Amino acid sequence: MASGSEHGLKRIVWQKLKDTIIADCRKADIWKILILDPFTTKLVSSCCKMSDLMAEGITIVEDLYKSREPVPEMKAIYFMSPTSKCVDAFIADFKLKPKYKAAYVYFTDYCPDDLFNNMKLYCAKYIRVVKEINLSFLPYEAQVFTCDNPGAFRSIYSPHSQDKRRTLETMADQIVTLCATLGEYPGVRYKKESNMENTKALAELVDNKLSAHYELDEPGKKKEKTQAQVLIVERGFDPVSPILHELTYQAMAYDLIDIQNETYKYKSKDGSEKEALLNEDDMLWVKLRHRHIAEITISGLSQLMKKMPTFRKQMKTVHLHLAEDCMNQYQKSVEKLCKAEQDLAVGSDVEGVKVKDPMRTLLPVLLHNHSTHDKIRAVLLYIFSLSGTTEENLNKLIQNVKIEHEREFILNWKELGVNIISPSLFSRKPSRRERPEETYNLSRWTPVIKDVMEDAVENKLDTKEWPHQSECPAAWNGSGAVSARQKQKTSTLDDRRGGARLIVFVIGGMCYSETRCAYQVSQAVKSCQVIIGEQSTPPFQCQDVLKWIQKKATSLSLCSKTGGRGSSDNTTGGRPPVAL
């Protein structure tokens, strides 16, 4: 079984790769070479291991762009993006002297005619198969996907962008391949914003491309809508969630600990440096990632280990170290911030008393010796709590935090449609769902996206605020997520077949507290699986703010850690926007 094959999207993607690419090549009893570009390398790595590929007859995996030794007796599988760079590299392998016996070519998405014709012109005699498999998104977790394009944020939100429309087109193509991979033909809705048009534009593109895809798939037949719905929102819809210090395990770890490429580094008792991957191969991580840090104790881990004897002792050690690191960071600085942050975000204190003067809540944070990073987060929460402040007040805050030369760090939120400067300190806020269940005092905030997910599956979204780009299927009938006829054969989220799906896409990026909501709502509403996605990878937090300020970054990026599709940007990513 492939890595992560038991987990939702990853399993589905691996199965699709086996059903298309590997099935075509399986007929020949000969070992084969798999050649990948940077994006397809990430895609394949996300859902399988080398041992899985070897079990399918693939003995070597190569980089399309790197110099390779010819192996003329072997057949090569090319899995690549439909770009001129990829096609040129492919042609170079066969144009003068063929490197391989034959080529099986698979594109992630639609290949333009000019590129296809170039391939035919130079390589026709060596090509055995050419297919477009409609798989141009990355499965990040069981219910989380990304488009792997860190440059998209700047393209969409920078006032100097020249390629916004093209970026939205690419994102729409990728969302359509997600729907196709899931076998869904969903209805499409979007959050209507008075000062932003991105959600409407993307919704139109997704709907049109879905229609075109299924028309091409079955010419002359009208494809019926499936029990699915796509919701498109923008980051400015909820600026609070990515700024708050989150105290659930995954969000806290990525916010406070330097975790790169899902790799956590720590020192063992003997002082040697160790590494551990935090992904869905680690079932203890899967069990713990959405729990509050207060629930992760030595005794609690021991109980989990007893229930799941397949867990190795090493896994327990890793998570004891990580939980301890998180708690050390929390006790050092974060604990003193959390009450003020929660009061500003929620608008009331632990006792439910309304915060009448947010400045009184903010002031102790500014007077304390917190880092500039944390003070900026508090200032942003203060401004968000008021739906904007006066220019005079903002200037005073910027002077206090001493970021006069990086003021765009705060001001650029306006490019996301967030009100930063307003004529009044008082503004009416949208109503939130009542949540009477008990929670931790320092974790009272619930991401707005959870309200949206719950309203969507209960068919309670206001059609004025959430217009239909295309009508959703009748199963979204207001009596719950789907009608009572949608019986489930199993209670396992990943094995659902007859239920509905809600696909939420956040233009501008999502944070870990929001990905958690997708799992929570799916668990609560057994008849609907919620999937959430964004244009970049991975989901973001605020831990790299200072790095961006010090570098005086020239691009606005919420989510970039490593370069992806359409980008060569490999800088460590700042989460909230900096300079455009």
Coordinates of C-alpha atoms in Angstrom, one line a residue:
M1 CA 0.0 0.0 0.0
A2 CA 1.1 3.5 -0.7
S3 CA 2.2 6.0 1.8
G4 CA -0.9 7.7 3.1
S5 CA -3.0 5.3 1.1
E6 CA -5.4 4.8 4.0
H7 CA -6.1 8.6 4.1
G8 CA -8.6 10.2 1.9
L9 CA -7.2 12.3 -0.9
K10 CA -3.8 10.7 -0.9
R11 CA -5.3 7.2 -1.3
I12 CA -7.6 8.5 -4.1
V13 CA -4.7 10.1 -6.0
W14 CA -2.5 7.0 -5.6
Q15 CA -5.3 4.8 -6.9
K16 CA -5.8 7.1 -9.9
L17 CA -2.1 7.0 -10.7
K18 CA -2.2 3.2 -10.6
D19 CA -5.4 3.0 -12.7
T20 CA -4.0 5.3 -15.4
I21 CA -0.2 5.6 -15.6
I22 CA 0.8 2.3 -14.1
A23 CA -2.0 0.2 -15.6
D24 CA -1.1 1.2 -19.1
C25 CA 2.5 0.1 -18.6
R26 CA 1.9 -3.0 -16.6
K27 CA 1.4 -5.2 -19.7
A28 CA 5.0 -5.2 -20.5
D29 CA 7.1 -7.5 -18.3
I30 CA 10.0 -5.1 -18.1
W31 CA 11.3 -2.7 -15.5
K32 CA 10.6 0.9 -16.3
I33 CA 11.9 4.4 -15.5
L34 CA 9.6 7.1 -14.1
I35 CA 10.6 10.7 -15.1
L36 CA 9.1 13.6 -13.2
D37 CA 9.1 17.4 -13.2
P38 CA 9.3 19.3 -9.8
F39 CA 5.5 19.4 -9.5
T40 CA 4.8 15.8 -10.3
T41 CA 7.7 14.8 -8.0
K42 CA 5.8 16.4 -5.1
L43 CA 2.5 14.8 -6.3
V44 CA 3.9 11.3 -6.5
S45 CA 5.9 11.7 -3.2
S46 CA 2.7 12.9 -1.4
C47 CA 0.9 9.6 -2.0
C48 CA 3.4 6.8 -2.4
K49 CA 6.9 5.5 -1.5
M50 CA 9.7 4.1 -3.6
S51 CA 8.8 0.6 -2.5
D52 CA 5.2 1.1 -3.9
L53 CA 6.6 2.2 -7.2
M54 CA 9.0 -0.8 -7.3
A55 CA 6.1 -3.1 -6.6
E56 CA 4.5 -1.7 -9.8
G57 CA 7.6 -2.4 -11.9
I58 CA 9.2 1.1 -11.7
T59 CA 12.8 0.7 -10.7
I60 CA 14.2 4.2 -11.3
V61 CA 12.8 7.7 -10.7
E62 CA 14.5 10.5 -12.5
D63 CA 14.3 14.3 -12.7
L64 CA 13.2 15.6 -16.1
Y65 CA 15.4 18.7 -15.9
K66 CA 18.6 17.0 -14.9
S67 CA 21.2 15.3 -17.1
R68 CA 20.5 11.6 -17.3
E69 CA 22.5 8.6 -18.6
P70 CA 20.7 6.9 -21.6
V71 CA 19.2 3.5 -20.9
P72 CA 18.1 2.5 -24.4
E73 CA 16.9 -1.0 -23.4
M74 CA 14.3 0.4 -21.0
K75 CA 10.9 2.1 -21.4
A76 CA 10.3 5.5 -19.8
I77 CA 7.2 6.9 -18.2
Y78 CA 7.0 10.7 -18.4
F79 CA 4.6 12.2 -15.9
M80 CA 4.8 16.0 -16.3
S81 CA 3.0 19.3 -16.4
P82 CA 1.8 20.6 -19.9
T83 CA 4.4 23.4 -20.1
S84 CA 6.8 24.3 -22.8
K85 CA 9.8 23.7 -20.5
C86 CA 8.6 20.1 -19.8
V87 CA 7.9 19.4 -23.4
D88 CA 11.2 20.8 -24.6
A89 CA 13.0 18.6 -22.0
F90 CA 11.1 15.6 -23.3
I91 CA 11.9 16.3 -26.9
A92 CA 15.6 16.7 -26.1
D93 CA 15.6 13.1 -24.8
F94 CA 14.6 11.7 -28.2
K95 CA 15.3 14.4 -30.9
L96 CA 18.9 13.4 -31.7
K97 CA 19.6 10.1 -30.1
P98 CA 16.9 8.4 -28.0
K99 CA 17.7 7.8 -24.4
Y100 CA 15.0 5.2 -23.9
K101 CA 13.4 2.4 -25.9
A102 CA 10.0 4.0 -25.8
A103 CA 8.0 6.8 -24.0
Y104 CA 4.7 6.7 -22.2
V105 CA 3.7 10.3 -21.7
Y106 CA 1.1 11.5 -19.1
F107 CA 0.2 15.2 -18.6
T108 CA -1.3 16.4 -15.4
D109 CA -3.8 18.5 -17.4
Y110 CA -4.8 19.6 -20.9
C111 CA -1.8 19.9 -23.2
P112 CA -2.0 22.9 -25.7
D113 CA -2.0 21.8 -29.4
D114 CA 1.2 23.6 -30.2
L115 CA 3.1 21.6 -27.6
F116 CA 1.5 18.4 -28.6
N117 CA 2.3 18.9 -32.3
N118 CA 6.0 19.6 -31.4
M119 CA 6.1 16.3 -29.6
K120 CA 4.7 14.5 -32.6
L121 CA 7.1 16.3 -35.0
Y122 CA 10.2 15.1 -33.2
C123 CA 9.3 12.0 -31.2
A124 CA 6.3 10.3 -32.8
K125 CA 8.1 7.0 -33.5
Y126 CA 9.0 6.6 -29.8
I127 CA 5.8 7.6 -28.2
R128 CA 3.5 4.7 -27.2
V129 CA 0.9 6.6 -25.2
V130 CA 0.0 10.2 -24.6
K131 CA -2.7 11.0 -22.1
E132 CA -4.0 13.9 -20.0
I133 CA -5.0 12.5 -16.6
N134 CA -6.6 15.6 -15.0
L135 CA -4.5 15.6 -11.8
S136 CA -2.9 18.9 -11.2
F137 CA -3.5 19.5 -7.4
L138 CA -1.5 18.3 -4.4
P139 CA -3.2 16.1 -1.8
Y140 CA -1.7 17.6 1.4
E141 CA -3.7 15.7 4.0
A142 CA -6.7 13.3 3.9
Q143 CA -9.1 16.3 3.5
V144 CA -6.7 19.1 2.5
F145 CA -5.4 20.0 -0.9
T146 CA -3.3 22.8 -2.4
C147 CA -2.5 24.1 -5.9
D148 CA 1.2 24.4 -5.0
N149 CA 1.6 27.9 -6.4
P150 CA 3.2 30.3 -3.8
G151 CA 3.4 33.0 -6.5
A152 CA -0.3 33.1 -6.9
F153 CA -0.9 35.2 -3.8
R154 CA 1.1 38.1 -5.2
S155 CA -0.4 37.6 -8.7
I156 CA -3.9 38.0 -7.3
Y157 CA -3.5 40.7 -4.6
S158 CA -0.6 42.9 -5.7
P159 CA -1.9 46.2 -7.3
H160 CA 1.1 45.8 -9.7
S161 CA 0.1 42.3 -10.9
Q162 CA 0.0 41.7 -14.6
D163 CA -1.1 38.1 -14.5
K164 CA -4.1 37.9 -12.1
R165 CA -6.5 36.5 -14.7
R166 CA -4.1 33.8 -15.8
T167 CA -3.5 32.8 -12.2
L168 CA -7.2 32.5 -11.6
E169 CA -7.5 30.4 -14.8
T170 CA -4.8 28.0 -13.6
M171 CA -6.4 27.7 -10.1
A172 CA -9.8 27.0 -11.7
D173 CA -8.2 24.2 -13.9
Q174 CA -6.7 22.7 -10.8
I175 CA -9.9 22.8 -8.8
V176 CA -11.7 21.1 -11.8
T177 CA -9.1 18.3 -11.8
L178 CA -9.8 17.8 -8.1
C179 CA -13.5 17.5 -8.8
A180 CA -12.8 15.1 -11.7
T181 CA -10.5 13.0 -9.5
L182 CA -13.2 12.7 -6.9
G183 CA -15.8 11.9 -9.6
E184 CA -17.8 15.0 -8.7
Y185 CA -19.7 17.5 -10.8
P186 CA -20.6 20.0 -8.1
G187 CA -22.7 23.1 -7.8
V188 CA -20.6 26.3 -7.3
R189 CA -21.2 29.2 -4.9
Y190 CA -19.0 32.1 -3.7
K191 CA -18.9 34.6 -0.9
K192 CA -20.0 37.9 -2.4
E193 CA -17.8 40.8 -1.3
S194 CA -18.6 44.5 -1.9
N195 CA -15.0 45.5 -2.5
M196 CA -13.5 42.3 -4.0
E197 CA -14.3 40.4 -7.2
N198 CA -12.0 37.5 -7.0
T199 CA -14.5 34.9 -5.6
K200 CA -17.0 35.7 -8.3
A201 CA -14.4 35.6 -11.1
L202 CA -13.0 32.2 -9.8
A203 CA -16.5 30.8 -9.4
E204 CA -17.4 31.6 -13.0
L205 CA -14.1 30.1 -14.2
V206 CA -14.6 26.9 -12.2
D207 CA -18.2 26.5 -13.3
N208 CA -17.4 27.0 -17.0
K209 CA -14.4 24.7 -16.9
L210 CA -16.4 22.0 -15.1
S211 CA -19.0 22.2 -17.9
A212 CA -16.4 22.1 -20.6
H213 CA -14.6 19.1 -18.9
Y214 CA -17.7 16.9 -18.7
E215 CA -18.8 17.9 -22.2
L216 CA -15.3 16.8 -23.5
D217 CA -15.5 13.7 -21.3
E218 CA -18.9 12.6 -22.6
P219 CA -19.7 14.5 -25.9
G220 CA -23.4 15.0 -26.5
K221 CA -24.4 13.9 -23.0
K222 CA -25.5 16.2 -20.3
K223 CA -23.7 15.2 -17.1
E224 CA -25.9 15.4 -14.0
K225 CA -24.7 17.2 -10.9
T226 CA -23.4 15.0 -8.2
Q227 CA -24.0 15.4 -4.5
A228 CA -21.3 18.0 -4.1
Q229 CA -20.9 21.7 -3.7
V230 CA -17.9 24.1 -4.1
L231 CA -17.7 27.2 -1.9
I232 CA -15.1 29.9 -2.8
V233 CA -14.0 32.5 -0.2
E234 CA -11.2 35.0 0.2
R235 CA -8.6 35.3 3.0
G236 CA -10.0 38.7 3.9
F237 CA -13.3 37.0 4.9
D238 CA -11.6 36.1 8.2
P239 CA -8.3 37.8 8.9
V240 CA -8.3 36.9 12.6
S241 CA -7.8 33.1 12.4
P242 CA -4.3 33.1 10.8
I243 CA -3.1 35.8 13.3
L244 CA -4.2 34.2 16.5
H245 CA -1.9 32.0 18.5
E246 CA -3.6 28.6 18.2
L247 CA -3.2 26.0 21.0
T248 CA -4.1 22.9 19.1
Y249 CA -1.2 20.6 18.5
Q250 CA -0.6 20.9 14.8
A251 CA -1.3 24.6 14.5
M252 CA 0.8 25.3 17.6
A253 CA 3.7 23.2 16.4
Y254 CA 3.9 24.9 13.0
D255 CA 3.5 28.3 14.6
L256 CA 6.1 28.1 17.4
I257 CA 8.6 25.4 16.2
D258 CA 10.8 25.6 13.2
I259 CA 9.3 22.7 11.1
Q260 CA 10.5 22.6 7.5
N261 CA 9.0 20.3 4.8
E262 CA 7.1 18.4 7.5
T263 CA 10.4 17.6 9.3
Y264 CA 10.7 18.1 13.0
K265 CA 14.3 18.2 14.4
Y266 CA 15.0 17.5 18.1
K267 CA 17.8 16.3 20.4
S268 CA 17.6 12.9 22.1
K269 CA 18.7 12.2 25.6
D270 CA 22.3 11.5 24.5
G271 CA 22.5 14.8 22.7
S272 CA 22.3 13.4 19.2
E273 CA 20.2 15.2 16.7
K274 CA 17.1 13.4 15.4
E275 CA 14.5 14.0 12.7
A276 CA 10.9 12.9 12.4
L277 CA 8.4 13.4 9.6
L278 CA 5.0 14.8 10.7
N279 CA 2.7 13.4 8.2
E280 CA -0.1 10.8 7.8
D281 CA 2.3 7.9 7.9
D282 CA 2.5 8.7 11.6
M283 CA -0.8 7.6 13.0
L284 CA -0.1 9.0 16.4
W285 CA 0.3 12.4 14.7
V286 CA -3.0 11.9 12.9
K287 CA -4.6 11.1 16.3
L288 CA -3.1 14.1 18.1
R289 CA -2.9 16.9 15.5
H290 CA -6.2 18.5 16.3
R291 CA -6.2 18.0 20.0
H292 CA -5.7 20.9 22.4
I293 CA -2.1 21.0 23.8
A294 CA -3.6 20.7 27.3
E295 CA -4.8 17.2 26.4
I296 CA -1.4 15.9 25.3
T297 CA 0.3 14.4 28.3
I298 CA 2.6 11.5 29.0
S299 CA -0.2 9.4 30.5
G300 CA -2.4 10.3 27.5
L301 CA 0.2 9.2 25.0
S302 CA 0.7 6.0 26.9
Q303 CA -3.0 5.2 26.8
L304 CA -3.0 5.8 23.0
M305 CA 0.0 3.5 22.6
K306 CA -1.9 0.8 24.5
K307 CA -4.9 1.1 22.2
M308 CA -2.7 1.1 19.1
P309 CA 0.1 -1.4 19.7
T310 CA 1.5 -0.9 16.2
F311 CA 2.9 2.4 17.3
R312 CA 6.6 2.3 17.9
K313 CA 8.2 3.6 21.0
Q314 CA 10.0 6.1 18.8
M315 CA 6.7 7.8 17.8
K316 CA 5.9 8.4 21.4
T317 CA 9.3 9.9 22.0
V318 CA 8.9 12.2 19.1
H319 CA 5.6 13.6 20.3
L320 CA 6.7 13.9 23.9
H321 CA 9.6 16.0 22.6
L322 CA 7.4 18.1 20.3
A323 CA 4.7 18.7 22.9
E324 CA 7.4 19.7 25.4
D325 CA 8.9 22.1 22.9
C326 CA 5.5 23.6 22.3
M327 CA 4.8 24.0 26.0
N328 CA 8.2 25.6 26.6
Q329 CA 7.5 28.2 23.9
Y330 CA 4.0 28.7 25.3
Q331 CA 5.2 29.3 28.8
K332 CA 8.0 31.6 27.7
S333 CA 5.9 34.1 25.9
V334 CA 2.6 33.0 24.3
E335 CA 0.7 32.3 27.5
K336 CA 0.8 36.1 28.4
L337 CA -0.5 37.0 25.0
C338 CA -3.4 34.5 24.6
K339 CA -5.9 36.2 26.9
A340 CA -5.6 39.5 25.2
E341 CA -5.7 37.9 21.7
Q342 CA -8.8 36.0 22.6
D343 CA -10.6 39.0 24.1
L344 CA -9.8 41.0 21.0
A345 CA -10.9 38.3 18.6
V346 CA -14.0 37.2 20.4
G347 CA -15.0 40.7 21.6
S348 CA -15.6 39.6 25.2
D349 CA -13.7 38.2 28.1
V350 CA -13.8 34.8 29.7
E351 CA -16.8 35.8 31.7
G352 CA -18.7 37.0 28.6
V353 CA -18.3 40.7 29.4
K354 CA -18.1 42.7 26.2
V355 CA -14.7 44.4 25.5
K356 CA -15.8 48.1 25.4
D357 CA -12.3 49.6 25.0
P358 CA -10.0 47.3 22.9
M359 CA -7.1 49.7 23.5
R360 CA -7.1 48.8 27.2
T361 CA -6.8 45.1 26.1
L362 CA -4.0 45.9 23.7
L363 CA -1.9 48.2 25.8
P364 CA -0.4 45.6 28.3
V365 CA 0.8 43.7 25.3
L366 CA 2.6 46.7 23.8
L367 CA 4.1 47.6 27.2
H368 CA 5.4 44.1 27.8
N369 CA 8.7 43.0 26.4
H370 CA 7.1 40.8 23.8
S371 CA 8.8 40.4 20.4
T372 CA 8.0 42.8 17.6
H373 CA 6.5 39.8 15.8
D374 CA 3.9 39.2 18.6
K375 CA 3.2 42.9 19.1
I376 CA 2.3 43.2 15.4
R377 CA -0.1 40.3 15.7
A378 CA -1.8 42.0 18.6
V379 CA -2.0 45.3 16.8
L380 CA -3.6 43.6 13.8
L381 CA -6.2 41.9 16.1
Y382 CA -6.9 45.2 17.7
I383 CA -7.5 46.8 14.2
F384 CA -9.6 43.8 13.1
S385 CA -11.7 44.0 16.3
L386 CA -12.7 47.6 15.3
S387 CA -13.1 46.8 11.6
G388 CA -10.4 49.5 11.0
T389 CA -8.9 52.4 12.9
T390 CA -8.1 56.1 12.3
E391 CA -4.9 57.0 10.4
E392 CA -3.7 59.0 13.5
N393 CA -4.2 56.0 15.8
L394 CA -2.5 53.6 13.3
N395 CA 0.5 55.9 13.1
K396 CA 0.8 55.9 16.9
L397 CA 0.6 52.1 17.0
I398 CA 3.2 51.7 14.3
Q399 CA 5.6 54.1 16.2
N400 CA 5.0 52.1 19.4
V401 CA 5.9 48.8 17.7
K402 CA 8.8 50.6 15.9
I403 CA 8.0 49.4 12.4
E404 CA 7.8 52.8 10.7
H405 CA 9.7 51.5 7.6
E406 CA 7.6 48.3 7.4
R407 CA 4.2 49.9 7.9
E408 CA 3.0 48.1 4.7
F409 CA 3.0 45.0 6.8
I410 CA -0.2 46.3 8.3
L411 CA -1.5 48.5 5.5
N412 CA -1.3 45.8 2.9
W413 CA -4.2 43.9 4.5
K414 CA -6.4 46.4 2.6
E415 CA -5.4 44.6 -0.6
L416 CA -7.3 41.6 0.8
G417 CA -10.4 43.6 1.3
V418 CA -9.8 44.1 5.0
N419 CA -10.7 47.5 6.4
I420 CA -7.6 49.0 8.0
I421 CA -8.2 52.7 7.9
S422 CA -11.8 53.8 8.6
P423 CA -13.4 57.1 9.6
S424 CA -14.9 55.5 12.7
L425 CA -13.6 53.3 15.5
F426 CA -17.0 51.5 15.6
S427 CA -18.4 49.1 13.0
R428 CA -21.0 46.5 13.0
K429 CA -19.7 42.9 12.7
P430 CA -21.4 39.8 11.2
S431 CA -23.3 37.6 13.6
R432 CA -21.6 34.3 14.7
R433 CA -23.0 31.0 15.6
E434 CA -23.6 30.4 19.3
R435 CA -21.3 27.7 20.6
P436 CA -22.5 26.7 24.1
E437 CA -20.1 23.8 24.4
E438 CA -17.3 24.1 26.9
T439 CA -13.9 25.2 25.6
Y440 CA -10.6 26.3 27.0
N441 CA -10.4 29.9 28.2
L442 CA -7.5 30.7 25.9
S443 CA -9.1 29.0 22.9
R444 CA -12.5 30.6 22.7
W445 CA -12.2 31.8 19.1
T446 CA -13.7 29.6 16.4
P447 CA -12.6 30.2 12.8
V448 CA -15.4 31.8 10.7
I449 CA -15.0 29.1 8.1
K450 CA -16.5 26.6 10.5
D451 CA -19.7 28.6 10.7
V452 CA -19.7 28.6 6.9
M453 CA -19.2 24.9 6.6
E454 CA -21.9 24.1 9.1
D455 CA -24.4 26.5 7.5
A456 CA -23.6 25.1 4.1
V457 CA -24.2 21.5 5.0
E458 CA -27.5 22.6 6.7
N459 CA -28.4 24.7 3.7
K460 CA -28.6 27.8 5.8
L461 CA -26.3 30.1 3.7
D462 CA -27.9 33.3 2.7
T463 CA -28.2 33.3 -1.1
K464 CA -27.6 37.1 -1.2
E465 CA -24.3 36.7 0.6
W466 CA -23.5 33.4 -1.1
P467 CA -24.9 33.5 -4.6
H468 CA -25.1 30.3 -6.7
Q469 CA -22.9 30.4 -9.8
S470 CA -24.6 27.1 -10.7
E471 CA -27.4 25.4 -8.9
C472 CA -26.5 22.7 -6.4
P473 CA -28.0 19.2 -6.5
A474 CA -31.3 18.6 -4.8
A475 CA -29.7 16.6 -1.9
W476 CA -28.7 19.9 -0.4
N477 CA -32.3 20.3 0.7
G478 CA -32.2 22.1 4.0
S479 CA -32.9 19.0 6.2
G480 CA -29.3 18.5 7.0
A481 CA -26.2 18.1 4.8
V482 CA -28.0 15.7 2.4
S483 CA -31.4 14.0 2.4
A484 CA -32.0 11.0 4.6
R485 CA -31.8 8.8 1.5
Q486 CA -28.0 9.3 1.5
K487 CA -27.3 6.3 3.7
Q488 CA -23.7 5.5 4.5
K489 CA -22.2 2.0 4.3
T490 CA -19.4 2.9 6.7
S491 CA -18.7 5.5 9.3
T492 CA -15.1 5.9 8.1
L493 CA -14.7 9.3 6.5
D494 CA -12.3 8.2 3.8
D495 CA -14.4 5.3 2.7
R496 CA -17.6 7.2 2.0
R497 CA -19.2 6.6 -1.4
G498 CA -22.8 7.7 -1.3
G499 CA -22.6 10.8 0.8
A500 CA -22.2 14.5 -0.2
R501 CA -19.0 16.5 -0.4
L502 CA -18.4 20.1 0.4
I503 CA -15.3 21.5 -1.2
V504 CA -14.1 24.8 0.3
F505 CA -11.4 26.8 -1.5
V506 CA -9.8 29.8 0.2
I507 CA -8.2 32.3 -2.2
G508 CA -5.2 33.8 -0.3
G509 CA -4.5 30.7 1.8
M510 CA -5.9 28.8 4.8
C511 CA -4.4 28.2 8.2
Y512 CA -4.2 25.0 10.3
S513 CA -7.1 26.0 12.5
E514 CA -9.3 26.1 9.4
T515 CA -8.1 22.7 8.1
R516 CA -9.1 21.3 11.5
C517 CA -12.6 22.6 11.0
A518 CA -13.0 20.5 7.9
Y519 CA -12.4 17.3 9.9
Q520 CA -14.5 18.4 12.8
V521 CA -17.6 19.2 10.6
S522 CA -17.1 16.0 8.7
Q523 CA -17.1 14.1 12.0
A524 CA -20.2 15.8 13.3
V525 CA -22.1 15.5 10.0
K526 CA -21.7 11.9 9.0
S527 CA -23.4 12.3 5.7
C528 CA -21.0 14.9 4.3
Q529 CA -17.2 15.0 3.9
V530 CA -15.7 18.5 3.9
I531 CA -12.5 19.1 1.9
I532 CA -10.6 22.4 2.1
G533 CA -7.9 23.8 -0.2
E534 CA -5.9 26.8 -1.2
Q535 CA -3.5 28.0 -3.9
S536 CA -0.2 27.5 -2.1
T537 CA 1.4 25.0 0.2
P538 CA 1.5 24.4 3.1
P539 CA -1.2 26.0 5.3
F540 CA 0.2 29.1 6.9
Q541 CA 0.7 30.6 10.3
C542 CA 2.5 33.8 11.4
Q543 CA 5.9 32.4 12.6
D544 CA 8.0 34.0 9.8
V545 CA 6.8 37.6 10.1
L546 CA 10.2 38.9 11.4
K547 CA 12.1 37.2 8.6
W548 CA 10.0 39.0 6.0
I549 CA 10.3 42.3 7.8
Q550 CA 14.1 42.0 8.0
K551 CA 14.3 41.0 4.4
K552 CA 11.9 43.8 3.3
A553 CA 10.4 41.3 0.9
T554 CA 9.1 42.8 -2.4
S555 CA 6.4 40.2 -2.9
L556 CA 3.2 39.8 -0.9
S557 CA 2.9 36.2 0.2
L558 CA 1.0 34.5 2.9
C559 CA 1.9 30.9 2.3
S560 CA 5.2 30.3 0.7
K561 CA 7.8 28.0 2.2
T562 CA 9.2 26.5 -1.0
G563 CA 8.7 27.3 -4.7
G564 CA 5.9 25.5 -6.5
R565 CA 4.0 25.6 -9.8
G566 CA 4.5 28.8 -11.6
S567 CA 7.1 30.0 -9.2
S568 CA 10.8 29.9 -8.6
D569 CA 10.5 31.6 -5.2
N570 CA 12.3 29.5 -2.6
T571 CA 12.3 32.0 0.2
T572 CA 11.0 31.1 3.6
G573 CA 7.5 32.4 3.6
G574 CA 6.0 35.2 5.7
R575 CA 2.4 34.5 6.5
P576 CA 0.6 37.9 6.6
P577 CA 1.3 40.3 3.8
V578 CA 4.3 42.5 3.7
A579 CA 5.3 44.7 0.8
L580 CA 3.7 44.5 -2.6

